Amino acid sequence: MKEQVPGSSQCYDQSGVDQVVDCQQQMERKTALEAEIRLGFEREEDDLMVVDKLLVRTICLGGFAALITAAESAQLVRGIVLLNSAGQFSNANTKQSKENGSETALQKLLVNPVKEALQRIFLGFLFWQAKQPSRIEKVYINTSNVDNYLVESITRPAGDPNAGEVYYRLMTRFMSNQSKYTLDSVLSELSCPLLLIWGDLDPWVGPAKAVRIKDFYPNTTIVNLKAGHCPHDEVPELVNIALLDWLSSLEPVAGPQASA
């Protein structure tokens, strides 16, 4: 985070990455990328010593990745804060069709390549559309804090030559395994407190999703704000208050025991 949320940095240590991930290096590791979704960090369990658990705050698609991280690495994460998170709940019909379906030779040799080509065209268009400045500006209801610097900071990572390929692989991974990468499957593995700060006027993700998340995972606190997809940009003071109130409600973590 290049700019700290006002006030929170005075009480809590904030760490972030002030650089764009080098997509070129990531794409050179094709085998690893195709094998699994890479989350925010890699670790060696035997060499890891956790002094303070992480409090993860993120938005949209990053929110879903953060949930997976917290579910798979509970020993590292103390709590999750999501702002208008992406992700879908599972569909019973999709599960049933997946179980009943089996690939034929015709599908593997003819249908699948055509399907992949069409997916690339469709997702390529969605990616191009999503990174347009005019499209980004539309998700803000209150544009008083929206300037060229903010828009450029969002579009800059999408300008990487391999960003489109990363987007394609991420989206197709979700689409090809809709029973695994769902909110209910991830939330069922979650064990830490969850805060949802939700811009109710978001044209992409409505507040009903926040309610459904809380119904499924009761250890959830919801703060509804009159803002769009990025409430931290539109009403940063209110987001900061909600964040600090929630942090103060968490149970303190016992410090490391001194060895004799």
CSV table of C-alpha atoms in Angstrom, one decimal:
chain,number,residue,atom,x,y,z
A,1,MET,CA,0.0,0.0,0.0
A,2,LYS,CA,1.7,3.1,-1.1
A,3,GLU,CA,-0.5,5.4,1.0
A,4,GLN,CA,-1.5,4.4,4.5
A,5,VAL,CA,-5.1,4.5,5.6
A,6,PRO,CA,-5.1,7.6,7.8
A,7,GLY,CA,-5.0,6.8,11.5
A,8,SER,CA,-4.6,3.0,11.3
A,9,SER,CA,-0.9,3.2,10.7
A,10,GLN,CA,-0.6,5.0,14.1
A,11,CYS,CA,-1.9,2.0,15.9
A,12,TYR,CA,-1.2,-1.0,13.7
A,13,ASP,CA,1.8,-2.0,11.7
A,14,GLN,CA,1.0,-2.0,8.0
A,15,SER,CA,3.1,-3.9,5.4
A,16,GLY,CA,2.5,-3.9,1.7
A,17,VAL,CA,4.1,-4.4,-1.7
A,18,ASP,CA,4.9,-1.1,-3.4
A,19,GLN,CA,5.5,-2.6,-6.8
A,20,VAL,CA,3.7,-4.4,-9.6
A,21,VAL,CA,4.3,-8.2,-9.8
A,22,ASP,CA,6.5,-9.0,-12.7
A,23,CYS,CA,4.0,-11.0,-14.9
A,24,GLN,CA,6.8,-11.9,-17.3
A,25,GLN,CA,8.6,-13.9,-14.7
A,26,GLN,CA,5.4,-15.5,-13.5
A,27,MET,CA,4.4,-16.6,-17.0
A,28,GLU,CA,7.8,-18.2,-17.6
A,29,ARG,CA,6.9,-20.7,-14.9
A,30,LYS,CA,4.0,-22.1,-17.0
A,31,THR,CA,4.1,-25.6,-15.5
A,32,ALA,CA,3.8,-24.2,-11.9
A,33,LEU,CA,1.0,-21.8,-12.9
A,34,GLU,CA,-1.0,-24.5,-14.7
A,35,ALA,CA,-0.6,-26.9,-11.7
A,36,GLU,CA,-2.1,-24.5,-9.1
A,37,ILE,CA,-3.1,-21.0,-8.4
A,38,ARG,CA,-0.3,-19.1,-6.8
A,39,LEU,CA,-1.4,-17.1,-3.8
A,40,GLY,CA,0.4,-14.1,-2.3
A,41,PHE,CA,3.4,-15.9,-1.0
A,42,GLU,CA,5.4,-19.1,-0.9
A,43,ARG,CA,6.8,-20.5,2.3
A,44,GLU,CA,8.9,-23.3,3.7
A,45,GLU,CA,7.0,-24.7,6.6
A,46,ASP,CA,10.1,-26.0,8.4
A,47,ASP,CA,11.8,-22.7,8.3
A,48,LEU,CA,8.8,-20.5,9.1
A,49,MET,CA,8.5,-18.8,12.5
A,50,VAL,CA,5.3,-16.7,13.0
A,51,VAL,CA,5.8,-13.9,15.4
A,52,ASP,CA,2.6,-11.9,14.5
A,53,LYS,CA,-0.3,-13.3,12.5
A,54,LEU,CA,-1.3,-11.3,9.5
A,55,LEU,CA,-4.4,-9.1,9.1
A,56,VAL,CA,-5.2,-9.2,5.4
A,57,ARG,CA,-7.2,-6.4,3.8
A,58,THR,CA,-8.1,-6.6,0.2
A,59,ILE,CA,-10.8,-5.9,-2.4
A,60,CYS,CA,-12.7,-7.6,-5.3
A,61,LEU,CA,-10.8,-10.6,-6.9
A,62,GLY,CA,-8.0,-10.1,-4.4
A,63,GLY,CA,-10.6,-10.7,-1.7
A,64,PHE,CA,-11.3,-14.2,-3.0
A,65,ALA,CA,-7.6,-15.0,-3.2
A,66,ALA,CA,-7.2,-13.7,0.4
A,67,LEU,CA,-10.0,-16.1,1.6
A,68,ILE,CA,-8.2,-19.0,0.0
A,69,THR,CA,-5.0,-18.0,1.7
A,70,ALA,CA,-6.6,-17.7,5.1
A,71,ALA,CA,-8.4,-21.0,4.7
A,72,GLU,CA,-5.3,-22.9,3.7
A,73,SER,CA,-2.9,-21.0,6.0
A,74,ALA,CA,-4.9,-20.5,9.2
A,75,GLN,CA,-1.8,-20.4,11.3
A,76,LEU,CA,-0.6,-17.2,9.5
A,77,VAL,CA,-3.8,-15.2,9.3
A,78,ARG,CA,-5.5,-13.6,12.3
A,79,GLY,CA,-8.4,-11.9,10.4
A,80,ILE,CA,-9.6,-10.9,6.9
A,81,VAL,CA,-11.1,-7.6,5.8
A,82,LEU,CA,-12.9,-7.7,2.4
A,83,LEU,CA,-14.2,-4.7,0.5
A,84,ASN,CA,-16.8,-5.8,-2.1
A,85,SER,CA,-15.2,-9.1,-2.7
A,86,ALA,CA,-15.5,-11.2,-5.8
A,87,GLY,CA,-16.4,-14.9,-5.8
A,88,GLN,CA,-19.6,-16.9,-6.3
A,89,PHE,CA,-21.5,-19.5,-4.3
A,90,SER,CA,-21.8,-22.9,-5.8
A,91,ASN,CA,-24.7,-23.9,-8.0
A,92,ALA,CA,-26.3,-27.3,-7.4
A,93,ASN,CA,-27.2,-27.7,-11.0
A,94,THR,CA,-23.6,-27.1,-12.1
A,95,LYS,CA,-22.3,-29.6,-9.6
A,96,GLN,CA,-24.8,-32.2,-10.9
A,97,SER,CA,-24.0,-31.7,-14.5
A,98,LYS,CA,-20.2,-31.9,-13.7
A,99,GLU,CA,-20.7,-35.2,-11.9
A,100,ASN,CA,-22.9,-36.7,-14.7
A,101,GLY,CA,-20.7,-35.5,-17.6
A,102,SER,CA,-17.8,-37.4,-19.1
A,103,GLU,CA,-15.5,-36.2,-21.9
A,104,THR,CA,-15.6,-38.1,-25.2
A,105,ALA,CA,-12.9,-38.3,-27.7
A,106,LEU,CA,-14.7,-35.9,-29.9
A,107,GLN,CA,-14.9,-33.3,-27.1
A,108,LYS,CA,-11.1,-33.6,-26.4
A,109,LEU,CA,-10.1,-33.4,-30.1
A,110,LEU,CA,-12.6,-30.9,-31.5
A,111,VAL,CA,-14.9,-29.3,-29.0
A,112,ASN,CA,-12.4,-28.4,-26.3
A,113,PRO,CA,-10.0,-26.6,-28.7
A,114,VAL,CA,-12.9,-24.6,-30.2
A,115,LYS,CA,-14.2,-23.8,-26.7
A,116,GLU,CA,-10.7,-22.6,-25.6
A,117,ALA,CA,-10.4,-20.3,-28.6
A,118,LEU,CA,-13.8,-18.8,-27.9
A,119,GLN,CA,-13.0,-18.4,-24.2
A,120,ARG,CA,-9.8,-16.5,-25.2
A,121,ILE,CA,-11.7,-14.2,-27.4
A,122,PHE,CA,-14.4,-13.6,-24.9
A,123,LEU,CA,-12.2,-13.2,-21.8
A,124,GLY,CA,-9.7,-11.1,-23.8
A,125,PHE,CA,-12.5,-8.7,-24.6
A,126,LEU,CA,-13.7,-8.6,-21.0
A,127,PHE,CA,-10.1,-7.9,-19.9
A,128,TRP,CA,-9.7,-5.1,-22.4
A,129,GLN,CA,-13.0,-3.6,-21.4
A,130,ALA,CA,-12.3,-3.8,-17.7
A,131,LYS,CA,-9.0,-1.9,-17.9
A,132,GLN,CA,-10.5,1.1,-19.8
A,133,PRO,CA,-10.3,4.3,-17.7
A,134,SER,CA,-13.9,5.2,-18.5
A,135,ARG,CA,-15.0,1.7,-17.3
A,136,ILE,CA,-13.0,2.1,-14.1
A,137,GLU,CA,-14.5,5.5,-13.4
A,138,LYS,CA,-18.1,4.1,-13.7
A,139,VAL,CA,-17.7,2.0,-10.5
A,140,TYR,CA,-17.3,5.1,-8.4
A,141,ILE,CA,-20.5,6.8,-7.3
A,142,ASN,CA,-18.8,9.7,-5.5
A,143,THR,CA,-16.0,10.8,-7.9
A,144,SER,CA,-14.7,13.6,-5.7
A,145,ASN,CA,-11.6,11.5,-4.9
A,146,VAL,CA,-11.2,10.1,-8.3
A,147,ASP,CA,-8.3,11.7,-10.3
A,148,ASN,CA,-5.9,10.7,-13.1
A,149,TYR,CA,-3.4,9.4,-10.6
A,150,LEU,CA,-5.9,7.0,-9.0
A,151,VAL,CA,-7.1,5.7,-12.4
A,152,GLU,CA,-3.6,5.2,-13.6
A,153,SER,CA,-2.6,3.3,-10.5
A,154,ILE,CA,-5.3,0.9,-11.3
A,155,THR,CA,-4.7,0.5,-15.0
A,156,ARG,CA,-0.9,0.4,-14.8
A,157,PRO,CA,-0.6,-3.3,-13.8
A,158,ALA,CA,-3.1,-4.3,-16.5
A,159,GLY,CA,-0.6,-2.8,-19.1
A,160,ASP,CA,1.9,-5.6,-18.5
A,161,PRO,CA,2.4,-7.6,-21.6
A,162,ASN,CA,1.4,-10.8,-19.8
A,163,ALA,CA,-1.4,-9.4,-17.6
A,164,GLY,CA,-4.1,-10.6,-20.1
A,165,GLU,CA,-2.7,-14.2,-20.0
A,166,VAL,CA,-2.7,-14.2,-16.2
A,167,TYR,CA,-6.3,-13.0,-16.2
A,168,TYR,CA,-7.3,-15.7,-18.7
A,169,ARG,CA,-5.7,-18.5,-16.7
A,170,LEU,CA,-7.2,-17.3,-13.5
A,171,MET,CA,-10.7,-17.0,-14.9
A,172,THR,CA,-10.6,-20.3,-16.8
A,173,ARG,CA,-9.4,-22.0,-13.6
A,174,PHE,CA,-12.4,-20.7,-11.7
A,175,MET,CA,-14.8,-21.7,-14.6
A,176,SER,CA,-13.3,-25.2,-15.0
A,177,ASN,CA,-13.6,-26.1,-11.3
A,178,GLN,CA,-16.7,-24.3,-10.1
A,179,SER,CA,-17.3,-26.7,-7.3
A,180,LYS,CA,-13.9,-26.1,-5.7
A,181,TYR,CA,-13.3,-22.4,-6.1
A,182,THR,CA,-16.6,-21.1,-4.6
A,183,LEU,CA,-17.3,-18.9,-1.6
A,184,ASP,CA,-19.1,-21.7,0.3
A,185,SER,CA,-16.2,-24.2,-0.2
A,186,VAL,CA,-13.6,-21.7,1.0
A,187,LEU,CA,-15.7,-20.2,3.8
A,188,SER,CA,-16.3,-23.7,5.1
A,189,GLU,CA,-12.5,-24.0,5.7
A,190,LEU,CA,-12.2,-20.5,7.2
A,191,SER,CA,-11.5,-20.1,11.0
A,192,CYS,CA,-10.6,-16.5,11.5
A,193,PRO,CA,-12.9,-13.4,12.0
A,194,LEU,CA,-14.1,-11.7,8.8
A,195,LEU,CA,-15.0,-8.1,8.2
A,196,LEU,CA,-17.0,-7.1,5.2
A,197,ILE,CA,-16.9,-3.4,4.3
A,198,TRP,CA,-19.4,-3.1,1.5
A,199,GLY,CA,-20.2,-0.3,-0.9
A,200,ASP,CA,-23.9,-0.8,-1.3
A,201,LEU,CA,-24.1,1.2,-4.6
A,202,ASP,CA,-21.5,-1.1,-6.3
A,203,PRO,CA,-22.8,-1.7,-9.9
A,204,TRP,CA,-20.9,-5.0,-10.0
A,205,VAL,CA,-21.3,-6.6,-6.6
A,206,GLY,CA,-24.5,-5.8,-4.6
A,207,PRO,CA,-24.9,-5.9,-0.8
A,208,ALA,CA,-26.9,-9.1,-1.0
A,209,LYS,CA,-23.7,-11.1,-1.4
A,210,ALA,CA,-22.4,-9.7,1.9
A,211,VAL,CA,-25.6,-10.8,3.7
A,212,ARG,CA,-25.3,-14.3,2.2
A,213,ILE,CA,-21.7,-14.6,3.3
A,214,LYS,CA,-22.6,-13.7,6.8
A,215,ASP,CA,-25.5,-16.2,6.8
A,216,PHE,CA,-23.0,-18.9,5.7
A,217,TYR,CA,-20.2,-17.8,8.0
A,218,PRO,CA,-21.5,-16.2,11.2
A,219,ASN,CA,-18.1,-15.0,12.4
A,220,THR,CA,-18.6,-12.1,10.0
A,221,THR,CA,-19.1,-8.4,10.7
A,222,ILE,CA,-20.8,-6.3,7.9
A,223,VAL,CA,-20.4,-2.5,7.6
A,224,ASN,CA,-22.6,-1.1,4.8
A,225,LEU,CA,-21.5,2.2,3.3
A,226,LYS,CA,-23.1,4.4,0.6
A,227,ALA,CA,-20.3,4.0,-1.9
A,228,GLY,CA,-19.5,2.1,-5.1
A,229,HIS,CA,-17.1,-0.8,-5.8
A,230,CYS,CA,-14.1,0.9,-4.0
A,231,PRO,CA,-15.4,2.4,-0.8
A,232,HIS,CA,-11.9,3.0,0.5
A,233,ASP,CA,-11.4,5.6,-2.3
A,234,GLU,CA,-14.8,7.2,-2.0
A,235,VAL,CA,-15.3,7.4,1.8
A,236,PRO,CA,-11.8,6.6,3.2
A,237,GLU,CA,-12.6,8.1,6.6
A,238,LEU,CA,-15.6,5.8,7.1
A,239,VAL,CA,-13.7,2.8,6.0
A,240,ASN,CA,-10.9,3.7,8.4
A,241,ILE,CA,-13.4,4.0,11.3
A,242,ALA,CA,-14.9,0.6,10.5
A,243,LEU,CA,-11.5,-1.0,10.2
A,244,LEU,CA,-10.2,0.4,13.5
A,245,ASP,CA,-13.5,-0.5,15.4
A,246,TRP,CA,-13.2,-4.0,14.1
A,247,LEU,CA,-9.5,-4.3,15.0
A,248,SER,CA,-10.1,-3.2,18.5
A,249,SER,CA,-12.8,-5.9,18.9
A,250,LEU,CA,-10.4,-8.7,18.1
A,251,GLU,CA,-9.0,-10.8,20.9
A,252,PRO,CA,-5.3,-9.9,21.6
A,253,VAL,CA,-2.8,-12.4,20.4
A,254,ALA,CA,-0.4,-13.8,23.0
A,255,GLY,CA,3.2,-12.9,22.4
A,256,PRO,CA,5.8,-15.6,21.8
A,257,GLN,CA,6.9,-17.5,24.9
A,258,ALA,CA,10.4,-16.9,26.0
A,259,SER,CA,12.5,-20.0,26.1
A,260,ALA,CA,14.1,-21.0,29.4
